[in-house]
Amino acid sequence: MSAGTPPLSGPPKPQAKALNCPKCGAAIVLRSFGQAETVVCASCHSILDAKDPNLAILQQFEAATNVSKPLIPLGTRGKLRGTDYEVIGFQRRSTRVDGITYYWHEYVLFNPYKGIRYLSEYNGHWNDISICKTLPTADGGEANYLGETYKHFQSAEANTDFVLGEFPWQVRVGEKAAVTDYVHPPRVLSSEKLDKEVTWSIGEYMYGREIWDSFKLPGDPPEAMGVYENQPSPLTTNIRQIWIAFAAFAICLLIVMAGFDMLAKKESVFNQTYTYDRREAKGELSFVTDVFDLAGRTSSVEIKTYSPVSNHWIYLNYALINQDTGQAWDFGREVSYYSGYDSDGSWSEGKQNDSVVIPSVPPGHYYLRVEPEVDPSLPLIPYTIEVRRDVPVFGIYGIAFLALLLPVVVLSWRSYTFERSRWSESDHPPMDFSNISTSSGDDE
Amino acid sequence: MFRKFYLLYGLLTLGTAAFGQYRGWSLDTINQLKNVPKSVRDNPGSYRSVYSGYHHYTGGK
């Protein structure tokens, strides 16, 4: 509770003025200590002049078909953002767009020390509204209030359909006002033009649960439907900052990649050319290479195979075997290259060389067991085997890059779709992407 | 909240990439075996690769 603002708890204060409706005789209770301009009889719905000691009838309206029950009953008291308020008025308003009528509700709240403020509700979305203290400036698509820029959201004609309770202005059913909304989530700046009078108000989005807790209302608030014009994005992160963080990580990744590439030994520890000769290939085809030493720490080993095949293939069954421990890495590699001409022109596929990287090979003495299989139409084919120690694997950086990118893309997409839903209800549908800001607010 | 998570996540990703590179991780699938008999060195035919008998591509376009 703010300093110097006594609570409004307990039964209605005796200051509330009790009068009777001049139309139907029902009791009229004035709760706003003389701040109301009009009061509506809850029984016959006559709009009465609250400033007149005799409550002169200003308007009568047929409410039978337009009765709207307030979600927060008149007279309900609660603590809204630290200040006690009592609900003294309620109105239902509507606007018609493209043949569809949209309804929303407004509640008048009163505190004898703080004065009047309002709550609005549309499809489960709530706003805490107060009259602007200074005059905003509006220029076409934007408005400025207290140094904050608001984007034009929509302009419409608001019709007053139903009223109940007290109002600090001369309310009338059927009254039409030109309403223009500018948004800067979670705030909305609204101008309401009635005749020649323009009233500016500032609203801040509230969740139904906050309203229910503030007024200690029974049950659950109505579920919010869709995305409201000033509803804050559930993504509390500033997307731009995340993209900057991603760029920084990507640069770090490049530095790590360059560093490891420079430090990698890429040492050739074995290089030998063999020839497969079908005429001599009788019996067992497999053979083993000389022993070579893989020094240093546990790291990668690359086996490179080259064979000048053309429209043929050669397949090599490999086993890299640790002579001391019997540990082996078993794999097969094919080298094939095909090319030719057809109606589409020249074509080729495959390569004459192949490379495979064996992961995390401990240091030790190793040899290769090689078992060649060759295209039966090839009588003779040479092939070269090279073994290199400690080679960089750039695919790891590719995966890391994608891993860094993925959450940023997902977050950006979610933010984009949320803003798209918001602006789809505006006068500026989402095809105009300049309306959609990916920066959805400050982090926490 | 997400910013903190992303900073930690990014550092973890960078660290994992650097560690993987240092330890010689690879994207290739290699079948690892243990206790291959020492006789293979003298008699290569006593060992048979799991990849032998591979059905080779013999076409081209």
Coordinates of C-alpha atoms in Angstrom, one line a residue:
Chain A
M1 CA 0.0 0.0 0.0
S2 CA 1.3 3.4 -0.9
A3 CA 2.1 5.9 2.0
G4 CA -0.7 7.9 3.3
T5 CA -3.4 5.8 1.7
P6 CA -5.7 4.3 4.3
P7 CA -7.3 0.9 3.5
L8 CA -10.9 0.6 2.4
S9 CA -11.5 -2.6 4.2
G10 CA -14.6 -3.3 6.1
P11 CA -18.2 -2.5 5.5
P12 CA -19.3 0.5 3.4
K13 CA -18.4 3.8 5.1
P14 CA -21.4 5.9 6.4
Q15 CA -20.3 8.7 4.0
A16 CA -21.8 6.8 1.1
K17 CA -24.9 8.7 0.2
A18 CA -28.2 6.8 0.1
L19 CA -30.8 8.1 -2.3
N20 CA -33.7 6.8 -4.3
C21 CA -34.2 6.5 -8.0
P22 CA -36.8 9.1 -9.1
K23 CA -38.0 6.7 -11.8
C24 CA -38.5 3.4 -9.9
G25 CA -37.8 4.3 -6.3
A26 CA -35.0 1.8 -5.9
A27 CA -32.2 2.7 -3.5
I28 CA -29.2 4.5 -5.1
V29 CA -25.9 4.4 -3.3
L30 CA -23.2 7.0 -4.2
R31 CA -19.8 5.7 -3.3
S32 CA -17.6 8.2 -5.0
F33 CA -17.9 11.0 -2.6
G34 CA -19.3 13.5 -5.1
Q35 CA -16.8 12.7 -7.9
A36 CA -19.5 11.0 -10.0
E37 CA -21.2 13.0 -12.7
T38 CA -23.8 10.3 -13.4
V39 CA -25.1 7.3 -11.7
V40 CA -27.1 4.5 -13.2
C41 CA -30.0 2.8 -11.3
A42 CA -29.3 -0.9 -11.1
S43 CA -33.1 -1.6 -11.1
C44 CA -34.5 0.4 -14.0
H45 CA -31.2 1.5 -15.7
S46 CA -32.1 5.1 -15.7
I47 CA -29.0 7.3 -16.0
L48 CA -29.3 9.9 -13.3
D49 CA -27.5 13.2 -12.7
A50 CA -25.3 12.5 -9.7
K51 CA -24.6 16.2 -9.2
D52 CA -28.4 17.0 -8.8
P53 CA -29.7 16.5 -5.3
N54 CA -32.9 15.2 -6.8
L55 CA -31.1 12.8 -9.2
A56 CA -32.6 14.1 -12.4
I57 CA -33.1 11.5 -15.0
L58 CA -30.7 12.1 -17.9
Q59 CA -31.4 9.0 -20.0
Q60 CA -33.4 5.8 -19.9
F61 CA -32.3 2.9 -21.9
E62 CA -33.8 -0.5 -22.6
A63 CA -31.4 -2.9 -20.9
A64 CA -33.5 -6.1 -21.1
T65 CA -31.8 -7.3 -24.2
N66 CA -28.4 -5.8 -23.4
V67 CA -27.9 -6.8 -19.8
S68 CA -24.2 -7.6 -19.2
K69 CA -23.1 -8.9 -15.8
P70 CA -19.9 -7.4 -14.5
L71 CA -17.2 -10.0 -13.7
I72 CA -16.3 -7.8 -10.7
P73 CA -19.5 -6.9 -8.9
L74 CA -20.1 -3.2 -8.1
G75 CA -19.0 -2.4 -4.6
T76 CA -16.2 -4.9 -4.6
R77 CA -13.1 -3.7 -2.9
G78 CA -9.5 -4.8 -3.5
K79 CA -5.9 -3.8 -3.5
L80 CA -4.7 -3.0 -7.0
R81 CA -1.0 -2.6 -7.2
G82 CA -0.7 -1.5 -3.6
T83 CA -3.7 0.8 -3.5
D84 CA -7.2 0.1 -2.3
Y85 CA -10.0 0.6 -4.8
E86 CA -13.7 0.0 -4.9
V87 CA -15.5 -0.8 -8.1
I88 CA -18.2 1.9 -8.6
G89 CA -19.1 1.7 -12.3
F90 CA -19.3 -0.7 -15.2
Q91 CA -19.9 -0.3 -18.9
R92 CA -20.0 -2.6 -21.9
R93 CA -18.7 -1.1 -25.1
S94 CA -18.4 -2.4 -28.6
T95 CA -17.0 -1.7 -32.0
R96 CA -17.9 -3.1 -35.4
V97 CA -15.2 -4.0 -37.8
D98 CA -15.8 -5.8 -41.2
G99 CA -19.3 -6.7 -40.1
I100 CA -18.2 -8.2 -36.8
T101 CA -19.1 -6.7 -33.4
Y102 CA -16.4 -6.9 -30.8
Y103 CA -17.3 -6.3 -27.1
W104 CA -15.2 -5.3 -24.2
H105 CA -15.9 -4.2 -20.6
E106 CA -14.7 -1.3 -18.5
Y107 CA -14.8 -0.9 -14.8
V108 CA -14.6 2.4 -12.9
L109 CA -12.5 2.1 -9.7
F110 CA -12.4 4.7 -6.9
N111 CA -10.2 5.6 -4.0
P112 CA -11.0 8.7 -2.0
Y113 CA -7.4 9.7 -1.9
K114 CA -6.1 8.5 -5.3
G115 CA -9.3 9.3 -7.3
I116 CA -10.5 7.3 -10.3
R117 CA -8.8 4.7 -12.4
Y118 CA -10.2 2.0 -14.7
L119 CA -9.9 -1.6 -15.6
S120 CA -10.8 -2.9 -19.1
E121 CA -11.4 -6.5 -20.1
Y122 CA -11.5 -8.1 -23.5
N123 CA -11.6 -11.8 -24.1
G124 CA -9.8 -12.5 -20.7
H125 CA -7.2 -9.7 -21.3
W126 CA -7.1 -7.0 -18.7
N127 CA -5.7 -3.5 -18.6
D128 CA -5.1 -1.2 -15.7
I129 CA -5.9 2.3 -17.1
S130 CA -5.5 5.8 -15.8
I131 CA -5.8 9.2 -17.4
C132 CA -2.5 10.6 -18.7
K133 CA -0.9 13.2 -16.5
T134 CA 0.7 15.1 -19.4
L135 CA -0.5 15.4 -23.0
P136 CA 1.0 12.8 -25.4
T137 CA 2.1 13.8 -28.8
A138 CA 0.8 11.8 -31.8
D139 CA 2.1 12.0 -35.3
G140 CA 0.5 9.6 -37.8
G141 CA 1.8 6.1 -37.0
E142 CA 3.4 6.9 -33.7
A143 CA 2.7 8.6 -30.4
N144 CA 5.0 9.7 -27.7
Y145 CA 4.3 9.8 -24.0
L146 CA 6.8 10.4 -21.2
G147 CA 9.7 9.7 -23.6
E148 CA 8.3 6.4 -24.8
T149 CA 7.3 5.8 -28.4
Y150 CA 4.1 4.0 -29.1
K151 CA 3.1 2.4 -32.5
H152 CA -0.3 3.0 -33.9
F153 CA -2.3 -0.2 -33.5
Q154 CA -5.9 0.6 -34.5
S155 CA -8.5 3.3 -34.8
A156 CA -12.2 2.5 -34.3
E157 CA -15.5 3.8 -33.2
A158 CA -16.4 2.7 -29.7
N159 CA -20.1 2.5 -28.9
T160 CA -21.4 2.5 -25.3
D161 CA -23.9 -0.4 -25.0
F162 CA -24.6 -0.8 -21.3
V163 CA -23.8 1.1 -18.2
L164 CA -24.1 0.4 -14.5
G165 CA -23.1 2.4 -11.4
E166 CA -21.3 5.7 -11.2
F167 CA -19.2 7.5 -13.8
P168 CA -17.1 10.6 -13.5
W169 CA -18.4 11.9 -16.8
Q170 CA -21.8 12.3 -18.4
V171 CA -22.2 8.8 -19.7
R172 CA -24.9 7.9 -22.2
V173 CA -25.9 4.6 -23.7
G174 CA -25.4 4.8 -27.5
E175 CA -22.6 7.3 -27.1
K176 CA -20.0 6.9 -29.9
A177 CA -16.4 7.9 -29.5
A178 CA -13.5 7.7 -31.9
V179 CA -10.8 5.6 -30.2
T180 CA -7.2 5.3 -31.3
D181 CA -4.8 2.9 -29.7
Y182 CA -1.0 3.1 -29.7
V183 CA 1.0 0.2 -28.2
H184 CA 4.3 -0.3 -26.5
P185 CA 3.8 -3.6 -24.7
P186 CA 2.9 -4.0 -22.0
R187 CA 1.4 -0.5 -22.2
V188 CA -1.2 1.0 -24.5
L189 CA -1.8 4.6 -25.1
S190 CA -5.4 5.5 -26.1
S191 CA -7.0 8.6 -27.2
E192 CA -10.8 8.9 -27.1
K193 CA -12.5 11.7 -29.0
L194 CA -16.0 12.5 -28.0
D195 CA -17.4 15.6 -29.8
K196 CA -14.5 18.0 -29.6
E197 CA -13.1 16.6 -26.4
V198 CA -10.1 14.3 -26.5
T199 CA -9.1 12.2 -23.5
W200 CA -5.8 10.4 -23.4
S201 CA -5.3 7.4 -21.1
I202 CA -2.5 5.0 -20.5
G203 CA -3.1 1.3 -19.8
E204 CA -0.8 -1.5 -18.6
Y205 CA -1.6 -5.1 -19.3
M206 CA -2.6 -7.3 -16.4
Y207 CA -3.3 -11.0 -16.2
G208 CA -6.7 -12.2 -15.1
R209 CA -5.2 -14.0 -12.1
E210 CA -3.7 -10.7 -10.8
I211 CA -7.2 -9.1 -11.0
W212 CA -8.8 -12.1 -9.2
D213 CA -6.1 -12.0 -6.5
S214 CA -6.4 -8.2 -6.1
F215 CA -10.2 -8.3 -5.6
K216 CA -10.3 -11.7 -4.0
L217 CA -12.8 -12.9 -6.5
P218 CA -14.1 -16.5 -6.3
G219 CA -13.2 -19.1 -9.0
D220 CA -10.9 -18.5 -11.9
P221 CA -10.7 -15.6 -14.3
P222 CA -11.9 -16.2 -17.8
E223 CA -9.2 -17.7 -20.0
A224 CA -7.4 -15.2 -22.2
M225 CA -8.1 -15.8 -25.8
G226 CA -5.6 -14.9 -28.6
V227 CA -2.9 -12.3 -28.3
Y228 CA -4.0 -8.8 -27.1
E229 CA -2.7 -5.6 -28.6
N230 CA -0.4 -4.7 -25.6
Q231 CA 0.1 -8.2 -24.2
P232 CA 3.7 -8.6 -23.2
S233 CA 5.5 -11.4 -25.1
P234 CA 6.0 -14.5 -22.9
L235 CA 9.5 -14.4 -24.3
T236 CA 11.1 -12.1 -21.8
T237 CA 14.5 -12.2 -23.6
N238 CA 15.7 -9.4 -25.8
I239 CA 16.2 -11.3 -29.1
R240 CA 18.8 -8.8 -30.4
Q241 CA 21.0 -9.5 -27.4
I242 CA 20.8 -13.2 -28.0
W243 CA 21.8 -12.8 -31.6
I244 CA 24.8 -10.7 -30.5
A245 CA 25.7 -13.5 -28.1
F246 CA 25.4 -16.0 -30.9
A247 CA 27.7 -13.9 -33.1
A248 CA 30.2 -13.7 -30.3
F249 CA 30.1 -17.5 -29.8
A250 CA 30.5 -18.0 -33.5
I251 CA 33.6 -15.9 -33.6
C252 CA 35.0 -17.8 -30.6
L253 CA 34.3 -21.0 -32.4
L254 CA 36.2 -19.7 -35.4
I255 CA 39.1 -18.8 -33.1
V256 CA 39.0 -22.3 -31.5
M257 CA 38.9 -23.9 -34.9
A258 CA 41.9 -21.8 -36.2
G259 CA 43.8 -22.5 -33.1
F260 CA 43.3 -26.3 -33.2
D261 CA 44.1 -26.3 -36.9
M262 CA 47.4 -24.6 -36.3
L263 CA 48.3 -26.8 -33.4
A264 CA 47.2 -30.1 -35.0
K265 CA 50.3 -32.2 -36.0
K266 CA 48.7 -33.7 -39.1
E267 CA 51.7 -36.0 -39.1
S268 CA 52.0 -38.5 -41.9
V269 CA 53.1 -41.8 -40.1
F270 CA 52.6 -44.2 -43.0
N271 CA 52.4 -43.8 -46.8
Q272 CA 52.6 -46.8 -49.1
T273 CA 51.4 -47.6 -52.6
Y274 CA 50.2 -51.1 -53.5
T275 CA 49.1 -52.7 -56.7
Y276 CA 46.3 -55.2 -57.0
D277 CA 47.1 -57.6 -59.8
R278 CA 44.4 -60.0 -60.6
R279 CA 46.7 -62.5 -62.3
E280 CA 48.7 -62.9 -59.0
A281 CA 45.6 -62.6 -56.8
K282 CA 45.2 -66.3 -55.9
G283 CA 44.1 -67.4 -52.5
E284 CA 44.2 -65.0 -49.5
L285 CA 44.0 -61.4 -50.6
S286 CA 44.5 -59.8 -47.2
F287 CA 47.8 -58.5 -46.0
V288 CA 49.2 -56.4 -43.2
T289 CA 51.3 -53.3 -43.4
D290 CA 54.5 -52.5 -41.6
V291 CA 54.1 -51.3 -38.0
F292 CA 54.0 -47.6 -37.5
D293 CA 54.1 -45.5 -34.4
L294 CA 51.2 -43.3 -33.3
A295 CA 52.8 -40.9 -30.8
G296 CA 51.5 -38.1 -28.6
R297 CA 48.2 -38.0 -26.7
T298 CA 45.0 -39.8 -27.6
S299 CA 43.8 -38.2 -30.8
S300 CA 42.4 -38.8 -34.2
V301 CA 43.9 -40.9 -37.0
E302 CA 43.1 -40.3 -40.7
I303 CA 43.3 -43.0 -43.3
K304 CA 43.5 -41.7 -46.8
T305 CA 43.1 -43.9 -49.8
Y306 CA 43.9 -43.0 -53.4
S307 CA 43.3 -45.1 -56.5
P308 CA 43.3 -43.8 -60.1
V309 CA 40.1 -45.7 -60.9
S310 CA 37.9 -44.5 -63.8
N311 CA 34.5 -46.1 -64.3
H312 CA 35.6 -48.7 -61.8
W313 CA 35.7 -49.3 -58.1
I314 CA 38.0 -50.7 -55.5
Y315 CA 36.9 -51.6 -52.0
L316 CA 39.3 -52.0 -49.1
N317 CA 38.4 -53.7 -45.8
Y318 CA 40.6 -52.0 -43.2
A319 CA 41.5 -52.9 -39.6
L320 CA 43.8 -50.6 -37.7
I321 CA 45.2 -52.8 -35.0
N322 CA 47.2 -52.0 -31.9
Q323 CA 50.0 -54.5 -31.9
D324 CA 50.4 -54.3 -28.1
T325 CA 46.8 -54.3 -26.9
G326 CA 44.9 -56.1 -29.6
Q327 CA 42.5 -53.2 -29.9
A328 CA 41.2 -52.7 -33.4
W329 CA 39.1 -50.3 -35.5
D330 CA 37.4 -52.1 -38.3
F331 CA 35.9 -50.3 -41.3
G332 CA 35.6 -50.5 -45.1
R333 CA 36.1 -47.8 -47.7
E334 CA 35.3 -47.7 -51.3
V335 CA 37.0 -45.6 -54.0
S336 CA 35.0 -45.3 -57.2
Y337 CA 34.8 -42.8 -59.9
Y338 CA 32.5 -42.8 -62.9
S339 CA 32.1 -40.3 -65.7
G340 CA 30.7 -40.1 -69.2
Y341 CA 28.5 -38.2 -71.6
D342 CA 24.8 -38.4 -72.2
S343 CA 22.0 -36.2 -73.6
D344 CA 22.4 -33.8 -70.7
G345 CA 26.2 -33.4 -71.4
S346 CA 29.1 -34.7 -69.4
W347 CA 28.6 -36.1 -65.9
S348 CA 30.7 -37.7 -63.2
E349 CA 30.3 -39.1 -59.8
G350 CA 32.5 -40.4 -57.0
K351 CA 36.1 -39.6 -56.4
Q352 CA 39.5 -41.2 -56.8
N353 CA 40.4 -40.5 -53.2
D354 CA 38.7 -41.2 -49.8
S355 CA 39.3 -40.2 -46.3
V356 CA 38.1 -41.5 -43.0
V357 CA 39.0 -40.3 -39.5
I358 CA 39.2 -42.8 -36.6
P359 CA 38.3 -41.2 -33.3
S360 CA 40.4 -41.1 -30.1
V361 CA 43.1 -43.5 -30.9
P362 CA 45.6 -43.9 -28.0
P363 CA 49.3 -43.8 -28.7
G364 CA 51.1 -47.1 -29.5
H365 CA 52.4 -49.3 -32.2
Y366 CA 49.9 -50.0 -34.9
Y367 CA 49.6 -51.8 -38.3
L368 CA 46.8 -52.0 -40.8
R369 CA 45.2 -55.2 -42.0
V370 CA 44.1 -54.6 -45.6
E371 CA 41.8 -56.8 -47.7
P372 CA 41.2 -55.4 -51.1
E373 CA 38.2 -56.2 -53.3
V374 CA 38.4 -54.9 -56.9
D375 CA 36.0 -54.5 -59.8
P376 CA 36.3 -57.9 -61.6
S377 CA 36.8 -56.1 -64.9
L378 CA 40.0 -54.5 -63.6
P379 CA 43.1 -56.6 -64.1
L380 CA 45.6 -54.2 -62.4
I381 CA 45.0 -51.2 -60.2
P382 CA 47.4 -49.3 -57.9
Y383 CA 46.2 -47.8 -54.7
T384 CA 47.9 -45.6 -52.1
I385 CA 47.3 -45.7 -48.3
E386 CA 48.4 -42.9 -46.1
V387 CA 48.0 -42.7 -42.3
R388 CA 48.0 -39.3 -40.6
R389 CA 48.0 -38.6 -36.9
D390 CA 46.2 -35.8 -35.1
V391 CA 44.1 -34.2 -37.9
P392 CA 41.3 -31.6 -37.3
V393 CA 37.7 -32.6 -37.8
F394 CA 35.9 -29.6 -39.0
G395 CA 32.5 -31.3 -38.8
I396 CA 32.6 -30.9 -35.0
Y397 CA 32.6 -27.1 -35.5
G398 CA 29.7 -27.4 -37.9
I399 CA 27.7 -29.3 -35.3
A400 CA 28.7 -26.8 -32.6
F401 CA 27.7 -23.9 -34.9
L402 CA 24.3 -25.5 -35.5
A403 CA 23.9 -26.2 -31.8
L404 CA 24.6 -22.5 -31.1
L405 CA 22.2 -21.3 -33.8
L406 CA 19.2 -23.6 -33.1
P407 CA 18.0 -22.0 -29.8
V408 CA 18.3 -18.5 -31.3
V409 CA 16.3 -19.4 -34.4
V410 CA 13.6 -21.2 -32.3
L411 CA 13.4 -18.2 -29.9
S412 CA 13.3 -15.7 -32.8
W413 CA 10.6 -17.8 -34.6
R414 CA 8.4 -17.9 -31.4
S415 CA 8.8 -14.2 -30.9
Y416 CA 7.9 -13.5 -34.6
T417 CA 4.8 -15.7 -34.5
F418 CA 3.6 -14.0 -31.3
E419 CA 4.1 -10.5 -32.8
R420 CA 2.4 -11.7 -36.0
S421 CA -0.6 -12.8 -34.0
R422 CA -0.7 -9.5 -32.2
W423 CA -0.6 -7.4 -35.3
S424 CA -3.0 -9.5 -37.3
E425 CA -5.7 -7.8 -35.2
S426 CA -4.5 -4.3 -36.0
D427 CA -5.0 -1.8 -38.7
H428 CA -1.5 -2.9 -39.9
P429 CA -1.7 -6.6 -40.7
P430 CA 1.6 -8.6 -40.5
M431 CA 2.5 -8.5 -44.2
D432 CA 4.1 -5.1 -43.3
F433 CA 7.1 -6.6 -41.4
S434 CA 8.3 -3.2 -40.3
N435 CA 5.6 -3.3 -37.5
I436 CA 7.0 -6.5 -36.1
S437 CA 9.8 -6.0 -33.6
T438 CA 11.8 -9.0 -32.7
S439 CA 12.9 -7.3 -29.5
S440 CA 10.3 -8.3 -27.1
G441 CA 11.5 -6.7 -24.0
D442 CA 14.2 -6.6 -21.5
D443 CA 15.6 -9.8 -20.0
E444 CA 13.8 -10.4 -16.7
Chain B
M1 CA 16.6 -16.1 -17.8
F2 CA 17.1 -17.4 -21.3
R3 CA 20.1 -15.1 -21.8
K4 CA 21.8 -16.7 -18.8
F5 CA 20.9 -20.1 -20.1
Y6 CA 22.2 -19.3 -23.5
L7 CA 25.5 -18.0 -22.2
L8 CA 26.0 -21.2 -20.2
Y9 CA 24.8 -23.3 -23.1
G10 CA 27.1 -21.5 -25.6
L11 CA 30.1 -21.9 -23.3
L12 CA 29.3 -25.6 -22.8
T13 CA 29.0 -26.0 -26.6
L14 CA 32.3 -24.3 -27.2
G15 CA 34.0 -26.3 -24.5
T16 CA 32.6 -29.5 -25.9
A17 CA 33.8 -28.7 -29.4
A18 CA 37.3 -27.8 -28.1
F19 CA 37.4 -30.9 -25.9
G20 CA 36.2 -33.1 -28.7
Q21 CA 38.8 -31.7 -31.1
Y22 CA 41.6 -32.2 -28.5
R23 CA 40.5 -35.8 -27.9
G24 CA 40.3 -36.5 -31.6
W25 CA 36.5 -37.1 -31.9
S26 CA 35.3 -38.0 -35.4
L27 CA 32.0 -38.0 -37.2
D28 CA 32.8 -41.2 -39.0
T29 CA 31.3 -44.4 -37.7
I30 CA 34.0 -46.9 -36.9
N31 CA 33.5 -50.4 -35.5
Q32 CA 35.8 -50.9 -32.5
L33 CA 37.0 -54.3 -31.5
K34 CA 39.0 -55.5 -28.5
N35 CA 41.4 -58.4 -28.1
V36 CA 42.2 -59.1 -31.7
P37 CA 44.6 -62.0 -31.7
K38 CA 48.3 -61.3 -32.3
S39 CA 48.3 -64.1 -34.8
V40 CA 46.7 -61.7 -37.3
R41 CA 50.0 -60.1 -37.9
D42 CA 51.4 -63.4 -39.1
N43 CA 48.2 -64.7 -40.7
P44 CA 46.0 -61.9 -41.9
G45 CA 43.5 -64.4 -43.3
S46 CA 42.7 -65.5 -39.7
Y47 CA 40.8 -62.2 -39.3
R48 CA 37.7 -61.4 -41.2
S49 CA 36.4 -57.8 -41.4
V50 CA 32.7 -57.3 -40.6
Y51 CA 32.6 -55.2 -43.7
S52 CA 33.9 -57.9 -46.1
G53 CA 31.3 -59.0 -48.7
Y54 CA 30.1 -55.5 -49.1
H55 CA 27.7 -55.1 -52.1
H56 CA 29.5 -52.7 -54.3
Y57 CA 28.0 -50.0 -56.5
T58 CA 28.8 -50.9 -60.1
G59 CA 26.8 -48.4 -62.1
G60 CA 27.4 -44.8 -62.8
K61 CA 24.8 -42.8 -64.4

